[in-house]
PDB file of C-alpha atoms and ligand atoms in Angstrom:
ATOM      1  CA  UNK A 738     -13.095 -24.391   5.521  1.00  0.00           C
ATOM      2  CA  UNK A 739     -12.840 -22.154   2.674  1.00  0.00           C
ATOM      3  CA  UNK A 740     -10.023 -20.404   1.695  1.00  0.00           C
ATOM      4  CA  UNK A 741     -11.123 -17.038   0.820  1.00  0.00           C
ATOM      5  CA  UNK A 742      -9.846 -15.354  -2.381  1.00  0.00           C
ATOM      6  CA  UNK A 743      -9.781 -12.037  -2.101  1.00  0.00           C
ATOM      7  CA  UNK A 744      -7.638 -10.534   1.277  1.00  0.00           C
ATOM      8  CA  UNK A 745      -7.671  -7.321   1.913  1.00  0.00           C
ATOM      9  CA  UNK A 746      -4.700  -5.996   4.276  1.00  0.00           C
ATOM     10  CA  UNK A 747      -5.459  -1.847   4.982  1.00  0.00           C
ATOM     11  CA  UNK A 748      -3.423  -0.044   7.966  1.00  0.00           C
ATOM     12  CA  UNK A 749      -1.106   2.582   8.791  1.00  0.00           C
ATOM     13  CA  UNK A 750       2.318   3.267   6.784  1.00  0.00           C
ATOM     14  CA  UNK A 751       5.094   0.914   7.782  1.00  0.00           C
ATOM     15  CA  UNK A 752       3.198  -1.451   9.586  1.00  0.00           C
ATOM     16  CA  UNK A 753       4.536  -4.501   7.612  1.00  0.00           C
ATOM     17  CA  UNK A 754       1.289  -5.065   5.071  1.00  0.00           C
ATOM     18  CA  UNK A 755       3.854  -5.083   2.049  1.00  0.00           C
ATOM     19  CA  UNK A 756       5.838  -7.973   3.555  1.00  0.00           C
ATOM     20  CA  UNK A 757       3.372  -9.932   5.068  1.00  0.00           C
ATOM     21  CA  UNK A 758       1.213  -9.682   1.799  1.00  0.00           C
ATOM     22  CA  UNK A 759       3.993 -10.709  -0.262  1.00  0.00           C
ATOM     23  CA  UNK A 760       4.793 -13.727   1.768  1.00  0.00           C
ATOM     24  CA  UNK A 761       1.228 -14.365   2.211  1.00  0.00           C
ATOM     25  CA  UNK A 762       0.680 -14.660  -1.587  1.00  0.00           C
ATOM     26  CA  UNK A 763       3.754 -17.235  -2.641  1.00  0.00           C
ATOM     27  CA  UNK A 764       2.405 -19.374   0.015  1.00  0.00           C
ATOM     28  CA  UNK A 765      -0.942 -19.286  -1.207  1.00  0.00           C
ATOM     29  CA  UNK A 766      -0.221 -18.407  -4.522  1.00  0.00           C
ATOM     30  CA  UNK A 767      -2.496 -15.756  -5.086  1.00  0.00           C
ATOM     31  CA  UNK A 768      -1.691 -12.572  -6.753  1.00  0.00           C
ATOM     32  CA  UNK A 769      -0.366  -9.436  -4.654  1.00  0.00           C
ATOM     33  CA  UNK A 770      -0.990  -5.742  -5.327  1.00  0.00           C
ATOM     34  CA  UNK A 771       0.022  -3.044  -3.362  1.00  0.00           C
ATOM     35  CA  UNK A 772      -2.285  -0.219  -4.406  1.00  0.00           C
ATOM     36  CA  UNK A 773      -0.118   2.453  -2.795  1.00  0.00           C
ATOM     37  CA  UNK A 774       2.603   1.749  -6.086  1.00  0.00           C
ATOM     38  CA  UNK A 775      -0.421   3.011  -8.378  1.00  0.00           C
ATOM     39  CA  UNK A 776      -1.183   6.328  -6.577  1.00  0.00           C
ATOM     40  CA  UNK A 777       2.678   6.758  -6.797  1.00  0.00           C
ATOM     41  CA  UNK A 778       2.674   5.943 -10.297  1.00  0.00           C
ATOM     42  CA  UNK A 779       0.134   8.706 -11.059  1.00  0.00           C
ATOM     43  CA  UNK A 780       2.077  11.123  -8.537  1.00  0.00           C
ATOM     44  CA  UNK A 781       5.641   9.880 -10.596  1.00  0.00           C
ATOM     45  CA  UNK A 782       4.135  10.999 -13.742  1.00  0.00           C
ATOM     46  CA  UNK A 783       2.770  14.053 -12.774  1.00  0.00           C
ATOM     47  CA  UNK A 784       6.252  15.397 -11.781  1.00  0.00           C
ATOM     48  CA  UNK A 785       8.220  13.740 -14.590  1.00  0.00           C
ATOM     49  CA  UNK A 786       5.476  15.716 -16.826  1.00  0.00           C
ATOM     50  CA  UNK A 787       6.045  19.024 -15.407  1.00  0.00           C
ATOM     51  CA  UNK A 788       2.449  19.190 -13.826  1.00  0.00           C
ATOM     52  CA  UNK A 789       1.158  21.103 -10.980  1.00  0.00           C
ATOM     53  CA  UNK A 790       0.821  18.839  -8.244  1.00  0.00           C
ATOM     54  CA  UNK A 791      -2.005  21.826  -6.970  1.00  0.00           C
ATOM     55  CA  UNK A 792      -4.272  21.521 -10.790  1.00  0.00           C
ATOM     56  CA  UNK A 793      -6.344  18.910  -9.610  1.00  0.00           C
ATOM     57  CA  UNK A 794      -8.280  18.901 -12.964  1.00  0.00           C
ATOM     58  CA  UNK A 795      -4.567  18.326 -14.940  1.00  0.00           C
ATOM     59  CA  UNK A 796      -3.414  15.763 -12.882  1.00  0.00           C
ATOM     60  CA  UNK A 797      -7.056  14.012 -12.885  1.00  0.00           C
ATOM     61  CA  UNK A 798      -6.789  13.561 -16.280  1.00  0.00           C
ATOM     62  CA  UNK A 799      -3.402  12.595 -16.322  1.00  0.00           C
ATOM     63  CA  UNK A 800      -4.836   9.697 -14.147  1.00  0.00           C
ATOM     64  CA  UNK A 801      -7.403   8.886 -16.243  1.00  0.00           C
ATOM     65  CA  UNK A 802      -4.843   8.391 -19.575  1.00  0.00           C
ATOM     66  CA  UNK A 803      -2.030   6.896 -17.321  1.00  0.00           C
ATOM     67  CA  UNK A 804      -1.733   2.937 -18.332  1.00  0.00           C
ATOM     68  CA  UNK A 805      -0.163   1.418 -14.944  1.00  0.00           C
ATOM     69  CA  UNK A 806       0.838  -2.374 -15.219  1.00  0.00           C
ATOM     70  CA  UNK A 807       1.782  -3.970 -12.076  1.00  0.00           C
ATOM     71  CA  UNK A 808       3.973  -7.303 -12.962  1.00  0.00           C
ATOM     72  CA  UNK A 809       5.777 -10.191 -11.517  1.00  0.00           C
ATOM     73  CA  UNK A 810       8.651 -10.090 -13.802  1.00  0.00           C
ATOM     74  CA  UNK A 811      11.371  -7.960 -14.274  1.00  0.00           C
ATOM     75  CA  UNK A 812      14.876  -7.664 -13.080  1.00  0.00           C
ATOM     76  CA  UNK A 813      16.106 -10.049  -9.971  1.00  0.00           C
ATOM     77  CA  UNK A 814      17.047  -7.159  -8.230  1.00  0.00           C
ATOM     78  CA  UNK A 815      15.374  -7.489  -4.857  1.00  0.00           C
ATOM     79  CA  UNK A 816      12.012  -5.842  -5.933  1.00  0.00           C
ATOM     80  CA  UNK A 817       8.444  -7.352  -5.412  1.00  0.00           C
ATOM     81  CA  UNK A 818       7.059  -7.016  -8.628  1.00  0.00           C
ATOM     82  CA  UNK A 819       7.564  -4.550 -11.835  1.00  0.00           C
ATOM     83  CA  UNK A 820       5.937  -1.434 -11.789  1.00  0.00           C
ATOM     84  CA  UNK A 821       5.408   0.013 -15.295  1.00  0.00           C
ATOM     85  CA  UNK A 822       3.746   3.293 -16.121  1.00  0.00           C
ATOM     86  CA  UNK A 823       3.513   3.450 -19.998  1.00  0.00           C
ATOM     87  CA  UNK A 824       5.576   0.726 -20.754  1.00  0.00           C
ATOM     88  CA  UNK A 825       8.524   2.825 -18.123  1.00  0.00           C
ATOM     89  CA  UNK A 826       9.349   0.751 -15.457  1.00  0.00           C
ATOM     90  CA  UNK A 827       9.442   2.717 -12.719  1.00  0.00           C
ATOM     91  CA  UNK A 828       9.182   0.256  -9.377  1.00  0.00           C
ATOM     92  CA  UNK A 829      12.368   2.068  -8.122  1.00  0.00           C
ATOM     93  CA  UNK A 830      11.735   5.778  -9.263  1.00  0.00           C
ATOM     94  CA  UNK A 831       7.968   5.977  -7.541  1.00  0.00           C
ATOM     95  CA  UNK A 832      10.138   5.149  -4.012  1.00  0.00           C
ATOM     96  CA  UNK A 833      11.884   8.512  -4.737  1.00  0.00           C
ATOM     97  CA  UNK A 834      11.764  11.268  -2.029  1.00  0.00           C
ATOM     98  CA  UNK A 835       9.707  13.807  -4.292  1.00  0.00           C
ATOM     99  CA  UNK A 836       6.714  11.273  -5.255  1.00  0.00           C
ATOM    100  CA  UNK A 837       7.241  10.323  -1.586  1.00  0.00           C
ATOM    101  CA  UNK A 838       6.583  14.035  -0.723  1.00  0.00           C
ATOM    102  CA  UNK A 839       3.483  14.713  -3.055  1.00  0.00           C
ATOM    103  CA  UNK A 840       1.676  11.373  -3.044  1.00  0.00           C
ATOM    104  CA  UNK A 841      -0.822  12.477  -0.121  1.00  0.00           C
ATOM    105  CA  UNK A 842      -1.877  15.294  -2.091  1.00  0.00           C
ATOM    106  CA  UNK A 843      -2.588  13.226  -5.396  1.00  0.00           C
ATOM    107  CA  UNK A 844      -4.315  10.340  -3.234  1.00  0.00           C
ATOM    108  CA  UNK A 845      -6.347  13.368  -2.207  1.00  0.00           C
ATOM    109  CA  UNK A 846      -7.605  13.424  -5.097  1.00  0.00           C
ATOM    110  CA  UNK A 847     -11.392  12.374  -6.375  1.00  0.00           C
ATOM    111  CA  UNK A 848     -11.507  11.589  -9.529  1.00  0.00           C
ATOM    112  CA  UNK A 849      -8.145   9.859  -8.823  1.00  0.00           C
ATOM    113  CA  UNK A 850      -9.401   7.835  -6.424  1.00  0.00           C
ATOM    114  CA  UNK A 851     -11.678   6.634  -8.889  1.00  0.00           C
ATOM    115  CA  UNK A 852      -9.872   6.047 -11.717  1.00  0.00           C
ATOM    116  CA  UNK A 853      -7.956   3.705  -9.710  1.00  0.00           C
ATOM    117  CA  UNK A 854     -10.347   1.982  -7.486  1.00  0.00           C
ATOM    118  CA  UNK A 855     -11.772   0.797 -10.636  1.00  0.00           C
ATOM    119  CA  UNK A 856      -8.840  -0.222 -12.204  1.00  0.00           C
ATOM    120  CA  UNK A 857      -8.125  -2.284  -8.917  1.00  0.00           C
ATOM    121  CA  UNK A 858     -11.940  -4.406  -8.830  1.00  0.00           C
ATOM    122  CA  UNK A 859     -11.380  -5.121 -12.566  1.00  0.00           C
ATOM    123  CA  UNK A 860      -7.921  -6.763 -11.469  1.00  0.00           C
ATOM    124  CA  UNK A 861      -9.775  -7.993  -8.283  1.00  0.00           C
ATOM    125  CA  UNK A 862     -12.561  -9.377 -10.134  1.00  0.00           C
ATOM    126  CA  UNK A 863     -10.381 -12.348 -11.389  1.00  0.00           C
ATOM    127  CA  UNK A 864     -10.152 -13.863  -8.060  1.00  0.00           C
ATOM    128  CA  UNK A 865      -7.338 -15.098  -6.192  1.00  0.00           C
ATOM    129  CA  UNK A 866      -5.925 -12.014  -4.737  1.00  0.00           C
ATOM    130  CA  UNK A 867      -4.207 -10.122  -2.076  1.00  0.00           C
ATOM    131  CA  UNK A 868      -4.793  -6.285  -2.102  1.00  0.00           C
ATOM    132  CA  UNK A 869      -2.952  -3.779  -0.021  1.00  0.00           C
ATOM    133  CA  UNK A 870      -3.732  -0.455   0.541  1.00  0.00           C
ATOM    134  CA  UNK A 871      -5.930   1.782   2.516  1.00  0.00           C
ATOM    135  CA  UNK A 872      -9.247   1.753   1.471  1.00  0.00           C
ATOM    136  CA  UNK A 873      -9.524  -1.664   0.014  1.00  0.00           C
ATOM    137  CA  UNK A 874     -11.850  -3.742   2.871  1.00  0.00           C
ATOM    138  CA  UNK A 875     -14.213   0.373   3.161  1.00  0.00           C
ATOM    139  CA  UNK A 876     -13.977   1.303  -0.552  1.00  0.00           C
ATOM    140  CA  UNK A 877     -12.168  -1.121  -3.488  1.00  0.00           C
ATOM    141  CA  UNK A 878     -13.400  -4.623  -2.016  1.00  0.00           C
ATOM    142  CA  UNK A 879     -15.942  -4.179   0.510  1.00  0.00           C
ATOM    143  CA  UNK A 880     -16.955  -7.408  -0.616  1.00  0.00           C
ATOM    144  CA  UNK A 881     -13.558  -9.247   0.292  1.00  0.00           C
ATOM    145  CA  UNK A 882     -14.097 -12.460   1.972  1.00  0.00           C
ATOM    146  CA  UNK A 883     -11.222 -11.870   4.587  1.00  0.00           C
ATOM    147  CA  UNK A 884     -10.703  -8.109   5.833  1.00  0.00           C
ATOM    148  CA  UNK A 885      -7.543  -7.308   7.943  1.00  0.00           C
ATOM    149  CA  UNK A 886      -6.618  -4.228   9.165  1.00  0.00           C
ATOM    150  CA  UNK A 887      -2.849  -3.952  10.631  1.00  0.00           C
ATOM    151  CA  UNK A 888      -1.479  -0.882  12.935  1.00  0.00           C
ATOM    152  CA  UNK A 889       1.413  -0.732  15.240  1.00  0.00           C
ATOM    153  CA  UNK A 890       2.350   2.340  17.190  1.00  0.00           C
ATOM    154  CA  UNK A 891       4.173   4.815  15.767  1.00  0.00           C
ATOM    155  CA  UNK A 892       7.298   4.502  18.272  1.00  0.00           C
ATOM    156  CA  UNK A 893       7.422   0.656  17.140  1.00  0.00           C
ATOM    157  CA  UNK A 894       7.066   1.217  13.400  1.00  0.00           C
ATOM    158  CA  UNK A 895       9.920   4.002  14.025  1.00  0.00           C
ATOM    159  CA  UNK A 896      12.275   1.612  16.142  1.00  0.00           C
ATOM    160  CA  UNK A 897      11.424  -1.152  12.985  1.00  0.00           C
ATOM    161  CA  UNK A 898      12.668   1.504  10.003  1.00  0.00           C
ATOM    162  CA  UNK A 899      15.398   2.590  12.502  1.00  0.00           C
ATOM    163  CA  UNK A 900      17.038  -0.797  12.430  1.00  0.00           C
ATOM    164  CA  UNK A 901      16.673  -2.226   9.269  1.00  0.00           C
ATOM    165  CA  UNK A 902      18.279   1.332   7.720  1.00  0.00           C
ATOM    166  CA  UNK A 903      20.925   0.670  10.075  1.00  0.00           C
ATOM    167  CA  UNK A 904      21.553  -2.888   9.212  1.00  0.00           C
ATOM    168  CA  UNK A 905      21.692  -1.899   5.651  1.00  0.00           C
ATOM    169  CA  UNK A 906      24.692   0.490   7.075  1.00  0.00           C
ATOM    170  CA  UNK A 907      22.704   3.624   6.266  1.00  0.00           C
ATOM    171  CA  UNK A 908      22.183   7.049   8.525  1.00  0.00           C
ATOM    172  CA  UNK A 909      19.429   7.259  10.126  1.00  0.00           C
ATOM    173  CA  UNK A 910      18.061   9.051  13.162  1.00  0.00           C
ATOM    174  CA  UNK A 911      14.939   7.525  15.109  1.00  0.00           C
ATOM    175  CA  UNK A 912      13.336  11.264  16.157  1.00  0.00           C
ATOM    176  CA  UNK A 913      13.090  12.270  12.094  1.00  0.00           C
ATOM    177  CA  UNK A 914      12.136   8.677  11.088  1.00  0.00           C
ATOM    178  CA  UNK A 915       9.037   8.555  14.242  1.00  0.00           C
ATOM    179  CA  UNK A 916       8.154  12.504  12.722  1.00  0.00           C
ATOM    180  CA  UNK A 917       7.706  11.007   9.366  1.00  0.00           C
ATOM    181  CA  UNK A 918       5.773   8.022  10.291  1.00  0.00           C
ATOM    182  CA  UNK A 919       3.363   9.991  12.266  1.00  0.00           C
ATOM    183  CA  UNK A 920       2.934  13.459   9.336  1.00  0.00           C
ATOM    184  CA  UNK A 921       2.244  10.364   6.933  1.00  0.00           C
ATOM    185  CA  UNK A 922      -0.172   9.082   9.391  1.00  0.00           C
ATOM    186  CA  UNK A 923      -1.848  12.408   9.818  1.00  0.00           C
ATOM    187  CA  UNK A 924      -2.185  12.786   6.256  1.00  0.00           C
ATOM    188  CA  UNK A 925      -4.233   9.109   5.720  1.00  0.00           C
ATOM    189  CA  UNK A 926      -6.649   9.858   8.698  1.00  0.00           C
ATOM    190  CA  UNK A 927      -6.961  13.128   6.952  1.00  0.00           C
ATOM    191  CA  UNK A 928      -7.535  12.245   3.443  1.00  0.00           C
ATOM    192  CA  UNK A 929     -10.677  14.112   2.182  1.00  0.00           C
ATOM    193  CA  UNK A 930     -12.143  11.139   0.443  1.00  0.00           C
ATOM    194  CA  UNK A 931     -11.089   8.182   1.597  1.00  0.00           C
ATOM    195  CA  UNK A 932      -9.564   8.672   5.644  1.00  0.00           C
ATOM    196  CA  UNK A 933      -7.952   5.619   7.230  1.00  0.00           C
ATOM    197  CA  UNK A 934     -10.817   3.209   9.358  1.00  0.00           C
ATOM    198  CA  UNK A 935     -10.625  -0.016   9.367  1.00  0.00           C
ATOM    199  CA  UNK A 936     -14.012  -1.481   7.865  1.00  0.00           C
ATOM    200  CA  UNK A 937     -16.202  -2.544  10.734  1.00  0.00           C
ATOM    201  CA  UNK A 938     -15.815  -6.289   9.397  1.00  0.00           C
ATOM    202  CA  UNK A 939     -12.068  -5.935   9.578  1.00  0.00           C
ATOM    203  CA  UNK A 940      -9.901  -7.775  11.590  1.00  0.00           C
ATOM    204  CA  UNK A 941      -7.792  -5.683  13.574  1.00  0.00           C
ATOM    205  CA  UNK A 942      -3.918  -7.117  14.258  1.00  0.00           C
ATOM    206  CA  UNK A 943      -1.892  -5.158  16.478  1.00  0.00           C
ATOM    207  CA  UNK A 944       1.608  -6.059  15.528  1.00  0.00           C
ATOM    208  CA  UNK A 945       3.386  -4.300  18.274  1.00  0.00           C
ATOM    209  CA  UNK A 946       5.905  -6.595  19.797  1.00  0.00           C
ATOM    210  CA  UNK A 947       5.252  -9.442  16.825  1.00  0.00           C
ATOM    211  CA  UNK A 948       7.603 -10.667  13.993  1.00  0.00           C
ATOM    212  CA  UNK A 949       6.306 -11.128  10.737  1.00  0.00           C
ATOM    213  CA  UNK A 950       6.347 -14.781  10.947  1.00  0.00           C
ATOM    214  CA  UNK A 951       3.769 -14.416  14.018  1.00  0.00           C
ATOM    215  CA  UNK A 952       2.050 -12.081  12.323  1.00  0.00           C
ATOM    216  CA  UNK A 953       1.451 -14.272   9.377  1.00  0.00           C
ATOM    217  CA  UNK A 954       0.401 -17.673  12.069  1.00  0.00           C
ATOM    218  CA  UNK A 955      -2.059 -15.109  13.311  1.00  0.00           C
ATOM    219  CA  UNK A 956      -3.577 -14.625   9.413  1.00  0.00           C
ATOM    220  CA  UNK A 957      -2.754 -18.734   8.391  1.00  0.00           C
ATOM    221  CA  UNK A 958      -5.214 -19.027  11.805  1.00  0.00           C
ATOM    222  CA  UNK A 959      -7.922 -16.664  10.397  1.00  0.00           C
ATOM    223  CA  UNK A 960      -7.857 -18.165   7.305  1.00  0.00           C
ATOM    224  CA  UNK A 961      -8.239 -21.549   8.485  1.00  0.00           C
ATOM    225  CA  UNK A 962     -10.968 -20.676  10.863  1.00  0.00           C
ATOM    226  CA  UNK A 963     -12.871 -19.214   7.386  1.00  0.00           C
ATOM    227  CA  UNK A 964     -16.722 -20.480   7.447  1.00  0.00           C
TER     228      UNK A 964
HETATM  229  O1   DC B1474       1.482   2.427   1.086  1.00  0.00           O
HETATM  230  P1   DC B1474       2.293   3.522   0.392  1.00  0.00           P
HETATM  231  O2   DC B1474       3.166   4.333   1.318  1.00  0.00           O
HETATM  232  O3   DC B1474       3.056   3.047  -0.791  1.00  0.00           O
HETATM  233  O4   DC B1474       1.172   4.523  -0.173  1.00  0.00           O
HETATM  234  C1   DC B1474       1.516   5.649  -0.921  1.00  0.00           C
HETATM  235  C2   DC B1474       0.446   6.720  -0.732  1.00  0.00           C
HETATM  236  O5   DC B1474      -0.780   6.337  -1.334  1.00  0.00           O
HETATM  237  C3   DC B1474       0.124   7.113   0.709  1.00  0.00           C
HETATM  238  O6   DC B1474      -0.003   8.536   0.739  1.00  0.00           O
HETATM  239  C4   DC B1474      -1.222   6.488   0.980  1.00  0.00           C
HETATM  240  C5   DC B1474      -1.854   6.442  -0.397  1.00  0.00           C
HETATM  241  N1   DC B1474      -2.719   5.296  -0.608  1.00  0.00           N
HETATM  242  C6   DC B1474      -4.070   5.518  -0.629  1.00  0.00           C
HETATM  243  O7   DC B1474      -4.507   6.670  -0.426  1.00  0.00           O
HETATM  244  N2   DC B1474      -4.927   4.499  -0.866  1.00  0.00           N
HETATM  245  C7   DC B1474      -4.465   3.257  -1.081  1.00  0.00           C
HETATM  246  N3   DC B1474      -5.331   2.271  -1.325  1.00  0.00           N
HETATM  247  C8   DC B1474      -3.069   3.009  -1.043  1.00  0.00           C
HETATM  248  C9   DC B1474      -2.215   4.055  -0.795  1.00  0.00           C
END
């Protein structure tokens, strides 16, 4: 067996790649980056600059100056990793309901596609890393030894959200939380340059009905199995 070293987890919003990648990469002790934190970096910046989100030329460029460090330090406050975006941490800000609104749009966006696919293979091309996104197994990595692609139905990923904002002792209603899930699902199938498929050598995990821990004995499995 060979343990691969470059994953690549793609599927739908809040189907659990964050977590499972995170775990994933203490065990193995690889390096974890969520991609979707850098197109909400660039979207982040765009508003806190007073940009357009509609001048596709500005905010290209703004993408193309933007220096966006993703690190494992920072404060123990229950975050993942650091997201900094000029030397501005930001990790909490880019979770904000306006970038949360606009992000689509930017990751619409050509020339920001690029900008950051390329930024993501030279971070890639040390090895020993788990990449999360959308279009990593089709477009960033296509070369990734171990491709999974993870979807859940949208009632499920809308009963999951529904419970954990209650157990945090928030408000939340399961209707607007499973209209939300399924506009931002629209919107990835939709993107113009880079829609949501899974590659054809992907590895599709329905997680309907699964925990994370089986989820993860499912992947352990895979990567075991590894030529
Ligand atoms: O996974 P997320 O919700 O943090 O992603 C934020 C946005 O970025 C979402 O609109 C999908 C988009 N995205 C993308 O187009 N390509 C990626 N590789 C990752 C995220």
């Amino acid at each position: 067996m060979t343990q691969p070293t470059t994953i690549a987890i793609d599927g739908t919003a809040a189907a659990g790649k964050s977590t499972v990648a995170a775990q994933l990469s203490q065990t193995l002790g690889y390096l974890y980056l969520d991609t979707g934190v850098m197109y909400r970096a660039v979207t982040w910046a765009v508003l806190a600059r007073n940009i357009a989100v509609t001048n596709e030329e500005a905010v290209s460029e703004l993408a193309e100056t933007l220096s966006i460090e993703v690190t494992t330090t920072g404060p123990q406050d229950g975050r993942f990793y650091t997201v900094l975006v000029d030397g501005e941490d930001v990790t909490w800000a880019i979770r904000a309901k306006d970038v949360e609104a606009q992000v689509s749009r930017v990751s619409g966006y050509a020339r920001v596609r690029t900008t950051l696919t390329n930024q993501q293979r030279h971070l890639a091309a040390k090895g020993s890393i788990i990449m999360v996104g959308r279009d990593i197994g089709t477009v960033v990595l296509p070369q990734a030894e171990l491709k999974i692609f993870m979807e859940a139905s949208a009632e499920e990923r809308a009963r999951r959200r529904h419970k954990e904002l209650i157990e945090q002792g928030q408000a939340a209603n399961y209707e607007t939380i499973l209209a939300a899930i399924q506009g931002r699902d629209k919107q990835d199938r939709e993107n113009p340059v880079s829609p949501l498929i899974p590659a054809k050598d992907a590895i599709v995990i329905n997680t309907d009905g699964l925990s994370i821990t089986e989820v993860l004995t499912k992947i352990y499995e895979l990567i075991d199995t590894q030529p």
